Amino acid sequence: MPGPKANVDAEDDPDDGDDGVRIDMISGARMEGLTSMEKIRLILDGVRDGNIVILEEGLSPDEESRLIEVTMTEISPDDFTGIEIETYPKAEAGDQSFLDKLMGRESTQKLTVIGPANRIETLHKDENLISTLVSRK
């Protein structure tokens, strides 16, 4: 299954002088067939390009930890300042399967927003709302 294309044609080039914010919304179906490292690479490649990445279904706790670990190894002051990540659960804990509750597993049914640390700032977060300010650069 093909992934998001960075520069489909010259009219869609994010570096053509338009200083808008690009948002990549990635479906759960797109992420489903990927390994953990492929997911992390897809996310980090988008964020390194200055994009905001929104995952329809969040990462597992292990994948989130690995994402942070890989991000830390790639930080450089002049090139990449890191990521901001906010997660909003889509389902209540009561909606988890009995086996997930029994095994102590968190549901991946959550919306996750990931962006460059120097461009995204969380203004407010509660159980119903994530309010974020995204700078243009």
mmCIF file of C-alpha atoms in Angstrom:
data_model
loop_
_atom_site.group_PDB
_atom_site.id
_atom_site.type_symbol
_atom_site.label_atom_id
_atom_site.label_comp_id
_atom_site.label_asym_id
_atom_site.label_seq_id
_atom_site.Cartn_x
_atom_site.Cartn_y
_atom_site.Cartn_z
ATOM 1 C CA MET A 1 0.000 0.000 0.000
ATOM 2 C CA PRO A 2 1.649 3.284 -1.035
ATOM 3 C CA GLY A 3 2.330 5.908 1.608
ATOM 4 C CA PRO A 4 1.976 9.661 1.550
ATOM 5 C CA LYS A 5 3.896 11.328 -1.256
ATOM 6 C CA ALA A 6 6.085 14.284 -0.303
ATOM 7 C CA ASN A 7 6.150 16.197 -3.604
ATOM 8 C CA VAL A 8 3.560 14.876 -6.024
ATOM 9 C CA ASP A 9 4.016 17.766 -8.444
ATOM 10 C CA ALA A 10 5.391 21.301 -8.480
ATOM 11 C CA GLU A 11 2.036 22.838 -7.501
ATOM 12 C CA ASP A 12 1.945 20.791 -4.277
ATOM 13 C CA ASP A 13 5.570 21.493 -3.306
ATOM 14 C CA PRO A 14 5.564 22.535 0.382
ATOM 15 C CA ASP A 15 8.774 24.534 -0.153
ATOM 16 C CA ASP A 16 7.468 26.725 -2.997
ATOM 17 C CA GLY A 17 7.344 29.890 -0.896
ATOM 18 C CA ASP A 18 4.037 29.126 0.848
ATOM 19 C CA ASP A 19 4.687 29.284 4.558
ATOM 20 C CA GLY A 20 1.566 27.340 5.576
ATOM 21 C CA VAL A 21 1.487 24.336 7.840
ATOM 22 C CA ARG A 22 1.224 20.887 6.288
ATOM 23 C CA ILE A 23 -0.716 18.239 8.209
ATOM 24 C CA ASP A 24 -0.351 14.543 7.384
ATOM 25 C CA MET A 25 -3.365 12.557 8.629
ATOM 26 C CA ILE A 26 -2.481 8.873 8.625
ATOM 27 C CA SER A 27 -5.256 6.293 8.819
ATOM 28 C CA GLY A 28 -5.184 3.244 11.051
ATOM 29 C CA ALA A 29 -5.410 1.098 7.930
ATOM 30 C CA ARG A 30 -2.189 2.662 6.578
ATOM 31 C CA MET A 31 -0.314 1.965 9.819
ATOM 32 C CA GLU A 32 -1.768 -1.531 10.294
ATOM 33 C CA GLY A 33 0.607 -3.359 7.949
ATOM 34 C CA LEU A 34 3.779 -1.594 9.110
ATOM 35 C CA THR A 35 6.367 -2.808 11.583
ATOM 36 C CA SER A 36 7.073 -0.613 14.607
ATOM 37 C CA MET A 37 10.225 0.820 13.041
ATOM 38 C CA GLU A 38 8.412 1.540 9.760
ATOM 39 C CA LYS A 39 5.764 3.462 11.717
ATOM 40 C CA ILE A 40 8.420 5.417 13.597
ATOM 41 C CA ARG A 41 10.300 6.204 10.390
ATOM 42 C CA LEU A 42 7.104 7.364 8.634
ATOM 43 C CA ILE A 43 6.291 9.665 11.554
ATOM 44 C CA LEU A 44 9.806 11.060 12.007
ATOM 45 C CA ASP A 45 10.337 11.639 8.290
ATOM 46 C CA GLY A 46 7.158 13.731 8.202
ATOM 47 C CA VAL A 47 8.008 15.679 11.346
ATOM 48 C CA ARG A 48 11.609 16.310 10.216
ATOM 49 C CA ASP A 49 10.121 17.894 7.081
ATOM 50 C CA GLY A 50 8.249 20.302 9.394
ATOM 51 C CA ASN A 51 4.852 18.605 9.063
ATOM 52 C CA ILE A 52 2.318 17.904 11.773
ATOM 53 C CA VAL A 53 1.451 14.193 11.795
ATOM 54 C CA ILE A 54 -1.933 13.035 13.069
ATOM 55 C CA LEU A 55 -2.454 9.323 13.629
ATOM 56 C CA GLU A 56 -6.015 8.048 13.522
ATOM 57 C CA GLU A 57 -4.949 5.255 15.852
ATOM 58 C CA GLY A 58 -2.164 5.842 18.310
ATOM 59 C CA LEU A 59 0.987 3.871 18.864
ATOM 60 C CA SER A 60 1.359 1.190 21.500
ATOM 61 C CA PRO A 61 3.198 2.265 24.671
ATOM 62 C CA ASP A 62 6.286 0.358 23.447
ATOM 63 C CA GLU A 63 6.132 2.105 20.057
ATOM 64 C CA GLU A 64 5.757 5.519 21.723
ATOM 65 C CA SER A 65 8.802 4.792 23.897
ATOM 66 C CA ARG A 66 10.785 3.696 20.838
ATOM 67 C CA LEU A 67 9.664 6.829 18.936
ATOM 68 C CA ILE A 68 10.995 9.021 21.746
ATOM 69 C CA GLU A 69 14.218 6.996 21.930
ATOM 70 C CA VAL A 70 14.864 7.272 18.181
ATOM 71 C CA THR A 71 13.963 10.967 18.233
ATOM 72 C CA MET A 72 16.541 11.621 20.966
ATOM 73 C CA THR A 73 19.288 10.074 18.832
ATOM 74 C CA GLU A 74 18.377 12.315 15.870
ATOM 75 C CA ILE A 75 18.225 15.683 17.652
ATOM 76 C CA SER A 76 20.710 18.290 16.464
ATOM 77 C CA PRO A 77 20.500 21.988 17.403
ATOM 78 C CA ASP A 78 20.759 23.291 13.844
ATOM 79 C CA ASP A 79 18.616 20.686 12.083
ATOM 80 C CA PHE A 80 16.055 18.884 14.270
ATOM 81 C CA THR A 81 14.919 20.014 17.717
ATOM 82 C CA GLY A 82 12.761 17.005 18.538
ATOM 83 C CA ILE A 83 9.025 16.304 18.707
ATOM 84 C CA GLU A 84 5.959 17.246 20.694
ATOM 85 C CA ILE A 85 3.422 14.468 21.089
ATOM 86 C CA GLU A 86 -0.117 14.684 22.457
ATOM 87 C CA THR A 87 -2.593 11.830 22.643
ATOM 88 C CA TYR A 88 -6.347 11.964 23.004
ATOM 89 C CA PRO A 89 -8.070 8.670 23.840
ATOM 90 C CA LYS A 90 -10.881 7.808 21.416
ATOM 91 C CA ALA A 91 -12.422 5.118 23.614
ATOM 92 C CA GLU A 92 -13.171 4.950 27.309
ATOM 93 C CA ALA A 93 -11.371 2.306 29.354
ATOM 94 C CA GLY A 94 -14.717 0.477 29.582
ATOM 95 C CA ASP A 95 -14.584 -0.093 25.816
ATOM 96 C CA GLN A 96 -11.393 -2.164 26.048
ATOM 97 C CA SER A 97 -11.682 -5.892 25.669
ATOM 98 C CA PHE A 98 -11.711 -8.016 28.799
ATOM 99 C CA LEU A 99 -8.383 -9.589 27.791
ATOM 100 C CA ASP A 100 -6.758 -6.152 27.335
ATOM 101 C CA LYS A 101 -7.935 -5.110 30.816
ATOM 102 C CA LEU A 102 -6.791 -8.392 32.342
ATOM 103 C CA MET A 103 -3.341 -8.136 30.733
ATOM 104 C CA GLY A 104 -3.008 -4.435 31.587
ATOM 105 C CA ARG A 105 -2.683 -3.417 27.935
ATOM 106 C CA GLU A 106 -3.587 0.065 26.817
ATOM 107 C CA SER A 107 -5.869 0.461 23.840
ATOM 108 C CA THR A 108 -4.305 1.989 20.734
ATOM 109 C CA GLN A 109 -7.699 3.530 19.908
ATOM 110 C CA LYS A 110 -6.567 7.098 20.340
ATOM 111 C CA LEU A 111 -5.865 10.124 18.233
ATOM 112 C CA THR A 112 -2.208 11.171 18.361
ATOM 113 C CA VAL A 113 -0.756 14.492 17.195
ATOM 114 C CA ILE A 114 3.005 14.681 16.619
ATOM 115 C CA GLY A 115 4.908 17.712 15.407
ATOM 116 C CA PRO A 116 8.276 19.443 15.456
ATOM 117 C CA ALA A 117 9.104 20.695 18.957
ATOM 118 C CA ASN A 118 10.004 24.137 17.610
ATOM 119 C CA ARG A 119 6.630 24.555 15.812
ATOM 120 C CA ILE A 120 3.976 23.034 18.059
ATOM 121 C CA GLU A 121 2.919 24.134 21.527
ATOM 122 C CA THR A 122 0.103 22.602 23.544
ATOM 123 C CA LEU A 123 -1.993 25.368 25.040
ATOM 124 C CA HIS A 124 -4.598 23.229 26.785
ATOM 125 C CA LYS A 125 -5.421 19.556 27.180
ATOM 126 C CA ASP A 126 -8.278 17.855 29.010
ATOM 127 C CA GLU A 127 -10.424 14.782 28.444
ATOM 128 C CA ASN A 128 -12.417 16.492 25.681
ATOM 129 C CA LEU A 129 -10.017 18.884 23.963
ATOM 130 C CA ILE A 130 -6.440 19.365 22.861
ATOM 131 C CA SER A 131 -5.734 22.981 21.938
ATOM 132 C CA THR A 132 -2.474 23.505 20.076
ATOM 133 C CA LEU A 133 -0.689 26.505 18.606
ATOM 134 C CA VAL A 134 1.346 25.739 15.488
ATOM 135 C CA SER A 135 3.888 28.320 14.342
ATOM 136 C CA ARG A 136 4.842 28.737 10.701
ATOM 137 C CA LYS A 137 8.603 28.528 11.437
#
